[in-house]
Tab-separated table of C-alpha atoms and ligand atoms in Angstrom:
chain	number	residue	atom	x	y	z
A	72	MET	CA	-42.134	-5.598	-6.161
A	73	ASN	CA	-39.057	-6.389	-8.384
A	74	SER	CA	-35.875	-4.194	-7.759
A	75	ALA	CA	-36.360	-1.410	-10.119
A	76	PRO	CA	-39.798	-0.328	-9.051
A	77	ALA	CA	-38.569	-0.714	-5.371
A	78	ALA	CA	-35.504	1.585	-6.097
A	79	ALA	CA	-37.930	4.076	-7.699
A	80	ALA	CA	-40.350	3.956	-4.852
A	81	SER	CA	-37.242	4.584	-2.273
A	82	LEU	CA	-35.816	7.343	-4.352
A	83	ALA	CA	-39.457	9.017	-4.341
A	84	ALA	CA	-39.618	8.296	-0.512
A	85	ASP	CA	-36.298	9.936	0.282
A	86	PHE	CA	-36.695	12.845	-1.947
A	87	ASP	CA	-36.083	16.315	-0.280
A	88	LEU	CA	-35.350	19.454	-2.232
A	89	ARG	CA	-33.168	20.747	0.734
A	90	ARG	CA	-30.903	17.591	0.636
A	91	LEU	CA	-29.877	16.983	-2.888
A	92	ASP	CA	-26.810	14.778	-3.821
A	93	ALA	CA	-24.372	15.657	-6.827
A	94	ALA	CA	-25.993	12.885	-8.949
A	95	PHE	CA	-29.240	14.763	-8.774
A	96	TYR	CA	-27.819	17.946	-10.306
A	97	ASP	CA	-26.324	15.834	-13.328
A	98	ASP	CA	-29.509	13.991	-13.776
A	99	PRO	CA	-32.691	15.074	-11.971
A	100	PHE	CA	-35.059	13.131	-14.485
A	101	ALA	CA	-34.700	9.669	-12.969
A	102	THR	CA	-35.912	11.274	-9.520
A	103	TYR	CA	-38.613	12.968	-11.233
A	104	ARG	CA	-40.054	9.966	-13.154
A	105	ALA	CA	-39.889	8.125	-9.652
A	106	LEU	CA	-41.937	10.925	-8.059
A	107	ARG	CA	-44.440	11.173	-10.792
A	108	GLU	CA	-44.913	7.403	-10.368
A	109	HIS	CA	-44.857	6.926	-6.660
A	110	ALA	CA	-45.499	10.375	-4.882
A	111	PRO	CA	-46.936	12.862	-7.439
A	112	VAL	CA	-47.784	15.292	-4.648
A	113	LYS	CA	-44.768	14.636	-2.434
A	114	ARG	CA	-44.709	16.140	1.006
A	115	MET	CA	-41.144	17.210	2.101
A	116	ALA	CA	-39.792	17.309	5.698
A	117	ASP	CA	-40.613	20.907	5.977
A	118	GLY	CA	-44.169	20.437	5.167
A	119	SER	CA	-44.056	21.849	1.782
A	120	ILE	CA	-45.075	19.771	-1.460
A	121	PHE	CA	-43.431	19.070	-4.645
A	122	LEU	CA	-45.418	18.462	-7.715
A	123	SER	CA	-44.087	16.545	-10.624
A	124	ARG	CA	-47.182	15.867	-12.728
A	125	TYR	CA	-47.919	17.978	-15.842
A	126	ALA	CA	-51.744	18.143	-15.074
A	127	ASP	CA	-51.202	19.084	-11.490
A	128	VAL	CA	-48.377	21.833	-12.239
A	129	VAL	CA	-50.825	23.340	-14.934
A	130	ALA	CA	-53.719	23.391	-12.683
A	131	VAL	CA	-51.826	25.387	-9.996
A	132	TYR	CA	-50.561	27.806	-12.513
A	133	LYS	CA	-54.264	28.492	-13.684
A	134	ASP	CA	-55.710	28.986	-10.111
A	135	VAL	CA	-54.154	32.065	-9.010
A	136	LYS	CA	-56.643	32.840	-6.155
A	137	THR	CA	-55.924	29.606	-4.365
A	138	PHE	CA	-52.104	29.468	-5.420
A	139	SER	CA	-50.349	32.851	-4.597
A	140	SER	CA	-46.933	34.148	-5.868
A	141	ASP	CA	-46.283	36.235	-2.833
A	142	LYS	CA	-43.119	35.173	-1.039
A	143	HIS	CA	-42.987	37.166	2.058
A	144	GLU	CA	-43.904	34.290	4.294
A	145	GLU	CA	-41.546	31.786	2.496
A	146	PHE	CA	-38.624	34.117	2.298
A	147	PHE	CA	-38.410	35.804	5.769
A	148	PRO	CA	-37.102	32.595	7.490
A	149	LYS	CA	-34.787	32.094	4.712
A	150	TYR	CA	-33.228	35.547	4.281
A	151	GLY	CA	-34.566	37.613	7.249
A	152	GLU	CA	-34.587	41.462	6.880
A	153	SER	CA	-31.959	41.585	4.085
A	154	PRO	CA	-31.206	43.066	0.642
A	155	LEU	CA	-32.161	39.655	-0.797
A	156	PHE	CA	-35.462	39.595	1.036
A	157	ALA	CA	-36.328	43.178	-0.343
A	158	HIS	CA	-35.370	42.497	-3.732
A	159	HIS	CA	-37.337	39.156	-4.046
A	160	THR	CA	-40.429	40.348	-2.309
A	161	THR	CA	-40.594	43.538	-4.517
A	162	SER	CA	-40.136	41.680	-7.848
A	163	LEU	CA	-43.276	41.416	-9.863
A	164	VAL	CA	-42.796	37.525	-10.314
A	165	PHE	CA	-43.131	36.996	-6.535
A	166	ASN	CA	-46.157	39.329	-6.147
A	167	ASP	CA	-49.794	38.864	-6.804
A	168	PRO	CA	-51.927	41.623	-8.298
A	169	PRO	CA	-52.063	44.769	-7.962
A	170	LEU	CA	-48.300	45.317	-7.911
A	171	HIS	CA	-47.723	42.441	-10.295
A	172	THR	CA	-50.357	43.872	-12.786
A	173	ARG	CA	-48.812	47.459	-12.685
A	174	VAL	CA	-45.232	46.233	-13.330
A	175	ARG	CA	-46.090	43.649	-15.862
A	176	ARG	CA	-48.166	46.140	-17.931
A	177	LEU	CA	-45.194	48.516	-18.270
A	178	ILE	CA	-42.742	45.819	-19.162
A	179	ALA	CA	-45.005	43.959	-21.506
A	180	GLY	CA	-45.558	47.050	-23.509
A	181	ALA	CA	-42.000	47.194	-24.730
A	182	LEU	CA	-41.899	43.364	-25.447
A	183	THR	CA	-44.926	42.959	-27.864
A	184	PRO	CA	-44.324	40.746	-30.989
A	185	ARG	CA	-43.743	43.734	-33.044
A	186	HIS	CA	-41.000	44.952	-30.613
A	187	VAL	CA	-39.442	41.686	-30.509
A	188	ALA	CA	-39.291	41.359	-34.455
A	189	ALA	CA	-37.724	44.790	-34.508
A	190	MET	CA	-34.887	43.345	-32.454
A	191	GLU	CA	-33.941	40.669	-34.909
A	192	VAL	CA	-31.532	42.492	-37.173
A	193	GLY	CA	-29.348	43.790	-34.356
A	194	LEU	CA	-29.496	40.259	-32.805
A	195	VAL	CA	-28.194	38.752	-36.000
A	196	ALA	CA	-25.345	41.105	-36.391
A	197	TRP	CA	-24.329	40.720	-32.751
A	198	VAL	CA	-24.422	36.855	-33.158
A	199	ASP	CA	-22.631	36.816	-36.276
A	200	HIS	CA	-19.870	39.279	-34.737
A	201	LEU	CA	-19.499	36.551	-31.883
A	202	LEU	CA	-19.417	33.597	-34.563
A	203	ASP	CA	-16.601	35.613	-36.436
A	204	ALA	CA	-14.562	36.188	-33.324
A	205	MET	CA	-14.725	32.473	-32.519
A	206	ALA	CA	-13.879	31.464	-36.172
A	207	ALA	CA	-10.864	33.614	-35.908
A	208	ARG	CA	-9.431	31.317	-33.226
A	209	GLY	CA	-9.079	28.484	-35.657
A	210	PRO	CA	-10.872	25.086	-35.941
A	211	GLU	CA	-8.934	23.122	-33.387
A	212	ALA	CA	-8.796	25.940	-30.733
A	213	GLU	CA	-10.666	24.985	-27.493
A	214	VAL	CA	-13.590	27.510	-27.001
A	215	ASP	CA	-15.786	27.584	-23.852
A	216	LEU	CA	-19.098	28.370	-25.536
A	217	ILE	CA	-20.837	29.725	-22.253
A	218	GLU	CA	-18.113	32.362	-21.897
A	219	SER	CA	-17.582	33.229	-25.708
A	220	PHE	CA	-21.148	32.730	-26.966
A	221	CYS	CA	-23.993	31.633	-24.838
A	222	GLY	CA	-23.536	34.061	-22.128
A	223	ALA	CA	-22.548	37.058	-24.320
A	224	ILE	CA	-25.909	37.159	-26.165
A	225	PRO	CA	-28.631	37.833	-23.400
A	226	VAL	CA	-26.281	40.288	-21.804
A	227	GLU	CA	-26.283	42.315	-25.073
A	228	VAL	CA	-30.099	41.980	-25.543
A	229	ILE	CA	-31.074	42.762	-22.016
A	230	GLY	CA	-28.529	45.475	-21.554
A	231	ASN	CA	-29.936	47.172	-25.033
A	232	LEU	CA	-33.493	46.875	-23.558
A	233	LEU	CA	-32.692	48.777	-20.512
A	234	GLY	CA	-30.253	50.926	-22.143
A	235	VAL	CA	-27.313	49.959	-20.013
A	236	PRO	CA	-24.166	51.469	-21.704
A	237	ARG	CA	-21.984	48.523	-23.095
A	238	ASP	CA	-18.709	49.508	-21.204
A	239	GLU	CA	-20.912	49.140	-17.756
A	240	ARG	CA	-22.227	45.664	-18.598
A	241	GLY	CA	-19.270	43.853	-17.092
A	242	PRO	CA	-20.566	43.029	-13.634
A	243	LEU	CA	-24.150	42.217	-14.552
A	244	ARG	CA	-23.621	38.441	-15.062
A	245	ASP	CA	-21.974	37.996	-11.914
A	246	TRP	CA	-24.626	39.883	-9.987
A	247	SER	CA	-27.405	37.926	-11.744
A	248	LEU	CA	-25.544	34.685	-10.876
A	249	ALA	CA	-25.278	35.684	-7.346
A	250	ILE	CA	-28.722	36.838	-6.803
A	251	LEU	CA	-30.432	33.859	-8.618
A	252	GLY	CA	-28.031	31.384	-6.822
A	253	ALA	CA	-29.507	32.549	-3.486
A	254	LEU	CA	-32.844	31.121	-4.818
A	255	GLU	CA	-31.665	27.684	-4.615
A	256	PRO	CA	-33.656	25.331	-2.127
A	257	ALA	CA	-30.702	24.847	0.070
A	258	LEU	CA	-28.847	28.161	0.801
A	259	SER	CA	-25.164	28.265	2.383
A	260	PRO	CA	-23.963	31.253	4.296
A	261	GLN	CA	-21.309	32.077	1.462
A	262	VAL	CA	-24.053	31.959	-1.207
A	263	GLU	CA	-26.358	34.081	0.733
A	264	ALA	CA	-23.677	36.724	1.570
A	265	ARG	CA	-22.704	36.816	-1.933
A	266	GLY	CA	-26.377	37.325	-3.065
A	267	ASN	CA	-26.961	40.133	-0.409
A	268	ARG	CA	-23.828	41.892	-1.637
A	269	ALA	CA	-24.787	41.629	-5.326
A	270	VAL	CA	-28.212	43.298	-4.461
A	271	GLY	CA	-26.502	46.135	-2.823
A	272	GLU	CA	-24.018	46.664	-5.645
A	273	PHE	CA	-26.834	46.366	-8.290
A	274	LEU	CA	-29.077	48.893	-6.423
A	275	ALA	CA	-26.205	51.444	-6.245
A	276	TYR	CA	-25.351	50.973	-9.897
A	277	LEU	CA	-29.080	51.268	-10.976
A	278	ASP	CA	-29.622	54.281	-8.790
A	279	GLY	CA	-26.977	56.140	-10.910
A	280	LEU	CA	-28.306	54.854	-14.085
A	281	VAL	CA	-31.997	55.978	-13.120
A	282	SER	CA	-30.740	59.498	-12.449
A	283	ARG	CA	-29.031	59.780	-15.627
A	284	ARG	CA	-32.129	58.417	-17.622
A	285	ARG	CA	-34.520	60.779	-15.546
A	286	ALA	CA	-32.100	63.596	-16.965
A	287	ALA	CA	-32.102	62.329	-20.641
A	288	PRO	CA	-35.089	59.944	-21.162
A	289	GLY	CA	-35.061	57.469	-23.910
A	290	ASP	CA	-37.830	56.422	-26.096
A	291	PRO	CA	-40.597	55.007	-23.934
A	292	GLU	CA	-41.901	52.883	-26.896
A	293	THR	CA	-38.597	50.624	-26.803
A	294	ASP	CA	-36.626	51.706	-23.695
A	295	VAL	CA	-37.892	49.716	-20.704
A	296	LEU	CA	-36.124	51.627	-18.148
A	297	THR	CA	-37.854	54.882	-19.521
A	298	ARG	CA	-41.163	53.143	-19.293
A	299	LEU	CA	-40.620	52.001	-15.723
A	300	ILE	CA	-39.603	55.451	-14.726
A	301	GLN	CA	-42.483	57.313	-16.332
A	302	GLY	CA	-45.048	54.836	-15.094
A	303	GLY	CA	-48.372	53.989	-16.967
A	304	THR	CA	-51.123	56.277	-18.136
A	305	ASP	CA	-53.051	55.721	-14.924
A	306	GLY	CA	-50.782	57.735	-13.034
A	307	GLU	CA	-49.554	54.909	-10.829
A	308	ALA	CA	-45.772	55.401	-11.084
A	309	LEU	CA	-43.717	52.828	-9.272
A	310	THR	CA	-42.057	53.767	-6.085
A	311	THR	CA	-38.132	54.133	-6.148
A	312	PRO	CA	-37.517	50.671	-4.409
A	313	GLU	CA	-40.175	49.106	-6.798
A	314	LEU	CA	-38.478	50.621	-9.946
A	315	LEU	CA	-34.896	49.596	-8.806
A	316	HIS	CA	-35.823	46.175	-7.629
A	317	ASN	CA	-37.853	45.243	-10.891
A	318	CYS	CA	-35.020	46.538	-13.135
A	319	ILE	CA	-32.811	43.975	-11.275
A	320	PHE	CA	-35.423	41.367	-11.819
A	321	LEU	CA	-35.508	42.194	-15.560
A	322	LEU	CA	-31.791	41.999	-15.961
A	323	ASN	CA	-31.546	38.747	-14.153
A	324	ALA	CA	-34.529	37.006	-15.596
A	325	GLY	CA	-33.653	37.771	-19.182
A	326	HIS	CA	-30.042	36.559	-18.575
A	327	GLU	CA	-29.124	33.300	-17.009
A	328	THR	CA	-32.233	31.472	-18.237
A	329	THR	CA	-31.439	32.478	-21.801
A	330	THR	CA	-27.788	31.737	-21.536
A	331	ASN	CA	-28.759	28.120	-20.266
A	332	LEU	CA	-31.436	27.855	-23.086
A	333	ILE	CA	-28.548	28.292	-25.758
A	334	GLY	CA	-25.887	26.241	-23.873
A	335	ASN	CA	-28.359	23.473	-23.049
A	336	GLY	CA	-29.626	23.383	-26.701
A	337	LEU	CA	-26.039	23.128	-28.153
A	338	LYS	CA	-25.186	20.407	-25.626
A	339	CYS	CA	-28.259	18.518	-26.735
A	340	LEU	CA	-27.186	18.474	-30.213
A	341	ILE	CA	-23.708	17.256	-29.392
A	342	ASP	CA	-25.481	14.522	-27.380
A	343	SER	CA	-27.775	13.588	-30.231
A	344	PRO	CA	-25.947	13.626	-33.559
A	345	ASP	CA	-28.781	12.504	-35.473
A	346	GLN	CA	-30.926	15.380	-34.478
A	347	LYS	CA	-27.900	17.676	-35.029
A	348	GLN	CA	-27.731	16.388	-38.654
A	349	ARG	CA	-31.542	16.843	-38.950
A	350	LEU	CA	-31.254	20.560	-38.065
A	351	ILE	CA	-28.291	21.010	-40.528
A	352	ASP	CA	-30.309	19.367	-43.253
A	353	GLU	CA	-33.440	21.140	-42.537
A	354	PRO	CA	-32.555	24.638	-40.867
A	355	ALA	CA	-36.516	25.478	-40.789
A	356	LEU	CA	-36.736	22.965	-38.002
A	357	ILE	CA	-35.127	25.662	-35.575
A	358	ARG	CA	-38.445	26.871	-34.163
A	359	SER	CA	-39.617	23.461	-32.978
A	360	ALA	CA	-36.035	22.557	-32.077
A	361	VAL	CA	-35.898	25.446	-29.643
A	362	GLU	CA	-39.281	24.374	-28.092
A	363	GLU	CA	-37.838	21.023	-27.664
A	364	PHE	CA	-34.729	22.087	-25.974
A	365	LEU	CA	-36.881	24.260	-23.548
A	366	ARG	CA	-38.894	21.240	-22.984
A	367	ILE	CA	-36.413	18.473	-22.449
A	368	GLU	CA	-33.666	20.637	-20.573
A	369	SER	CA	-35.799	23.469	-19.165
A	370	SER	CA	-33.566	26.280	-18.018
A	371	ASN	CA	-35.939	27.077	-15.278
A	372	GLN	CA	-36.818	23.794	-13.474
A	373	LEU	CA	-38.551	25.034	-10.596
A	374	GLY	CA	-41.588	27.365	-9.536
A	375	ASN	CA	-43.198	28.205	-6.325
A	376	ARG	CA	-46.553	29.022	-4.955
A	377	ILE	CA	-48.257	29.107	-1.460
A	378	THR	CA	-51.976	28.107	-0.887
A	379	THR	CA	-54.084	31.011	0.242
A	380	THR	CA	-57.054	28.727	1.461
A	381	GLU	CA	-57.515	25.008	2.033
A	382	ALA	CA	-56.950	23.381	-1.504
A	383	GLU	CA	-56.853	20.074	-3.354
A	384	ILE	CA	-54.396	19.020	-5.822
A	385	GLY	CA	-54.046	15.597	-7.395
A	386	GLY	CA	-56.490	14.248	-4.897
A	387	VAL	CA	-54.651	15.565	-1.909
A	388	ARG	CA	-55.821	18.027	0.577
A	389	LEU	CA	-53.598	21.044	1.513
A	390	ALA	CA	-53.936	23.226	4.457
A	391	PRO	CA	-53.825	27.064	3.957
A	392	ARG	CA	-50.189	28.645	3.804
A	393	THR	CA	-48.808	25.196	2.456
A	394	GLN	CA	-45.608	26.040	0.160
A	395	VAL	CA	-45.945	24.338	-3.158
A	396	THR	CA	-42.991	23.773	-5.548
A	397	LEU	CA	-43.812	23.257	-9.267
A	398	GLY	CA	-41.528	20.813	-11.029
A	399	ILE	CA	-41.381	22.352	-14.493
A	400	GLY	CA	-38.662	20.108	-15.553
A	401	ALA	CA	-40.622	17.203	-14.161
A	402	ALA	CA	-43.811	18.280	-15.857
A	403	ASN	CA	-42.052	18.691	-19.092
A	404	ARG	CA	-41.267	15.009	-19.158
A	405	ASP	CA	-44.537	13.632	-18.074
A	406	PRO	CA	-45.556	10.636	-20.480
A	407	ALA	CA	-49.131	11.488	-19.769
A	408	GLN	CA	-48.441	14.765	-21.789
A	409	PHE	CA	-45.586	14.036	-24.073
A	410	ASP	CA	-44.792	10.712	-26.179
A	411	ASP	CA	-41.565	9.204	-25.247
A	412	PRO	CA	-40.740	12.348	-23.190
A	413	ASP	CA	-36.965	11.378	-22.635
A	414	ARG	CA	-36.255	11.378	-26.319
A	415	LEU	CA	-35.167	14.588	-28.059
A	416	ASP	CA	-37.247	15.044	-31.278
A	417	ILE	CA	-36.533	18.568	-32.643
A	418	GLY	CA	-39.760	18.348	-34.924
A	419	ARG	CA	-41.979	17.421	-31.870
A	420	HIS	CA	-45.551	18.577	-32.296
A	421	PRO	CA	-47.598	19.258	-30.334
A	422	ASN	CA	-45.187	20.380	-27.665
A	423	ARG	CA	-47.041	22.363	-24.978
A	424	HIS	CA	-44.357	22.607	-22.456
A	425	VAL	CA	-44.329	24.834	-19.496
A	426	ALA	CA	-40.857	26.005	-19.655
A	427	PHE	CA	-42.135	29.533	-19.398
A	428	GLY	CA	-44.655	28.758	-16.741
A	429	SER	CA	-48.619	29.463	-17.482
A	430	GLY	CA	-51.216	31.799	-16.409
A	431	ILE	CA	-50.881	35.434	-15.379
A	432	HIS	CA	-47.137	35.171	-14.432
A	433	GLN	CA	-46.099	33.361	-17.758
A	434	CYS	CA	-42.679	34.601	-19.032
A	435	VAL	CA	-43.152	38.137	-20.235
A	436	GLY	CA	-39.868	37.706	-22.282
A	437	MET	CA	-40.751	34.543	-23.846
A	438	GLY	CA	-40.955	35.851	-27.535
A	439	LEU	CA	-37.445	37.495	-26.941
A	440	ALA	CA	-36.032	34.387	-25.334
A	441	ARG	CA	-37.276	32.125	-28.206
A	442	LEU	CA	-35.817	34.577	-30.854
A	443	GLU	CA	-32.651	34.557	-29.015
A	444	GLY	CA	-32.489	30.885	-28.948
A	445	GLN	CA	-33.376	30.304	-32.681
A	446	VAL	CA	-30.983	33.026	-33.965
A	447	ALA	CA	-28.070	31.810	-31.768
A	448	ILE	CA	-28.406	28.057	-32.165
A	449	GLY	CA	-29.644	28.166	-35.821
A	450	ARG	CA	-26.531	30.350	-36.941
A	451	PHE	CA	-24.143	28.579	-34.736
A	452	VAL	CA	-24.944	25.179	-36.226
A	453	ALA	CA	-25.029	26.620	-39.774
A	454	ARG	CA	-21.494	28.122	-39.331
A	455	PHE	CA	-19.859	25.191	-37.277
A	456	PRO	CA	-21.656	22.040	-38.468
A	457	ASP	CA	-18.743	19.944	-37.238
A	458	PHE	CA	-18.534	21.276	-33.606
A	459	ARG	CA	-17.718	18.798	-30.782
A	460	LEU	CA	-16.823	18.616	-27.148
A	461	ALA	CA	-13.196	19.231	-26.497
A	462	ALA	CA	-13.332	18.376	-22.805
A	463	PRO	CA	-16.198	17.388	-20.388
A	464	ALA	CA	-18.963	20.019	-20.000
A	465	VAL	CA	-19.130	21.289	-16.491
A	466	ARG	CA	-22.767	21.456	-15.287
A	467	ALA	CA	-23.743	24.028	-12.711
A	468	GLN	CA	-24.690	22.269	-9.387
A	469	ARG	CA	-28.187	24.102	-9.104
A	470	ALA	CA	-31.568	22.445	-8.932
A	471	ARG	CA	-33.542	25.589	-10.075
A	472	PHE	CA	-31.539	27.090	-13.075
A	473	ARG	CA	-30.241	24.051	-15.156
A	474	GLY	CA	-27.348	24.869	-17.364
A	475	HIS	CA	-23.711	24.675	-17.622
A	476	VAL	CA	-20.686	26.601	-16.162
A	477	ARG	CA	-18.301	25.449	-18.973
A	478	LEU	CA	-19.136	23.932	-22.263
A	479	PRO	CA	-15.639	23.492	-24.090
A	480	VAL	CA	-15.678	22.679	-27.777
A	481	CYS	CA	-13.654	22.510	-30.872
A	482	LEU	CA	-15.490	24.306	-33.466
A	483	GLY	CA	-14.188	22.524	-36.639
A	484	GLU	CA	-13.867	24.115	-40.123
A	485	PRO	CA	-16.371	26.938	-40.313
A	486	ARG	CA	-18.883	27.401	-43.390
A	487	SER	CA	-19.654	30.712	-44.879
A	488	LYS	CA	-22.208	32.710	-43.317
A	489	PRO	CA	-25.884	31.597	-44.116
B	576	HEM	C1	-35.190	30.644	-21.877
B	576	HEM	C2	-35.314	31.902	-21.181
B	576	HEM	C3	-36.356	31.952	-20.169
B	576	HEM	C4	-37.089	31.024	-19.341
B	576	HEM	C5	-37.026	29.584	-19.450
B	576	HEM	C6	-38.005	31.967	-18.544
B	576	HEM	C7	-38.932	31.289	-17.672
B	576	HEM	C8	-39.594	32.058	-16.843
B	576	HEM	C9	-40.718	31.366	-15.936
B	576	HEM	C10	-40.894	29.951	-15.693
B	576	HEM	C11	-41.456	32.450	-15.554
B	576	HEM	C12	-42.753	32.270	-14.614
B	576	HEM	C13	-42.398	32.357	-13.151
B	576	HEM	C14	-43.580	32.182	-12.349
B	576	HEM	O1	-44.655	31.926	-12.813
B	576	HEM	O2	-43.367	32.069	-11.063
B	576	HEM	C15	-40.911	33.633	-15.983
B	576	HEM	C16	-41.449	34.954	-15.658
B	576	HEM	C17	-40.819	36.137	-16.099
B	576	HEM	N1	-39.823	36.235	-17.061
B	576	HEM	FE1	-38.952	34.686	-18.012
B	576	HEM	N2	-37.826	33.107	-18.755
B	576	HEM	C18	-36.845	33.262	-19.948
B	576	HEM	C19	-36.326	34.566	-20.531
B	576	HEM	C20	-36.713	35.681	-19.984
B	576	HEM	C21	-36.508	36.895	-20.733
B	576	HEM	C22	-35.496	37.004	-21.997
B	576	HEM	C23	-36.942	38.009	-20.140
B	576	HEM	C24	-36.950	39.486	-20.276
B	576	HEM	C25	-36.630	40.061	-21.432
B	576	HEM	C26	-37.798	37.392	-19.061
B	576	HEM	C27	-38.516	38.169	-18.285
B	576	HEM	C28	-39.490	37.543	-17.352
B	576	HEM	C29	-40.484	38.334	-16.427
B	576	HEM	C30	-40.478	39.904	-16.361
B	576	HEM	C31	-41.122	37.413	-15.763
B	576	HEM	C32	-42.156	37.749	-14.705
B	576	HEM	C33	-43.464	37.734	-15.442
B	576	HEM	C34	-44.614	37.965	-14.194
B	576	HEM	O3	-44.391	37.648	-13.163
B	576	HEM	O4	-45.791	38.187	-14.657
B	576	HEM	N3	-37.667	36.101	-19.170
B	576	HEM	N4	-39.891	33.370	-16.888
């Protein structure tokens, strides 16, 4: 074996999600390539397995009987009896039917294509308001896009969806970062404590919000919180813990992932000037461009399942109760599914990525996330076509949620509004 394949083989042999080094967070894709080639069904030290091939990841998503989303068994050793344990094991995403089905139906009813389309006018106005505020700082001012733009869009959208008053949205981002940060494969005591504290504070806040909404209900057609409070037509209302924890989940799910989609997309354009120019010349490419950002820099890189019975995946037999990590970011760069997978092509077609998962848990907010990405990135590039990095971007040191902590840019001379 010459040295490159030997290095890849040893990268795959040494891989363990609970022992990742700083280089991995910057660029996990070389490791994912090595895994796909040398250990596509990789067994890690704790007995769990990591899947990196597209076909295997999709097969697991589709087989919900064999691969369960229930996380009680996986999370108890990690969190013990704690607010984080109660939160995650009550969220729809980490449950199987019937709880999953009840909650999903309530949320999905307010996020149909018709409802999402109705949000576009308000979203465009909010994005233009943020662009105006940045333009007022001058073409050479250093602007952190994560703080001033990417993070400010989802908090508005998801805040509106649940009817959180604007002046109460301040702590949402930190709570969300703290709770989702505790989902990292390796968990430090500080991150765990921060996550537990955030669940407690979030629950206390939502308890008050729910009481106010019970007293003065919103329109159940569009207000997700009112829908969740009132329950479905089948008379199966959620219990109070189910209600509160799923609100937390929804606020979190719609938040960091979308911030990262917008940030990752803008960073991809900085790194690929030819693709940036292509988008400026052909703004209609924004739809396929957003799909490509989702594929190549998937903001949610990992998914998890557990086998309910003996199973086989990629030719490997798995015992019942085997924990399985789905490498979404790895699958989305599998050359067996995508031509030249490491190349950004904003016109890529077809592009059947799994950035939103697949099967019964596929992201219920994907229509909304896509709209946010298209409006935010499309309008930003049209307004500031000459934007460039002002200082190095700072990547979050996270394996699950891929994005930036800081993205400092100079905007350049703004163009008029499209
Ligand atoms: C770029 C942005 C987003 C990405 C990459 C993303 C990704 C995902 C993924 C991969 C799943 C599947 C999890 C699994 O199967 O285990 C999921 C589920 C979910 N997402 Fe998203 N999401 C995004 C934005 C949103 C938004 C904006 C909302 C809400 C408005 C949302 C709400 C949800 C919900 C409620 C679920 C659980 C669905 C279920 O379990 O049936 N997401 N998301």
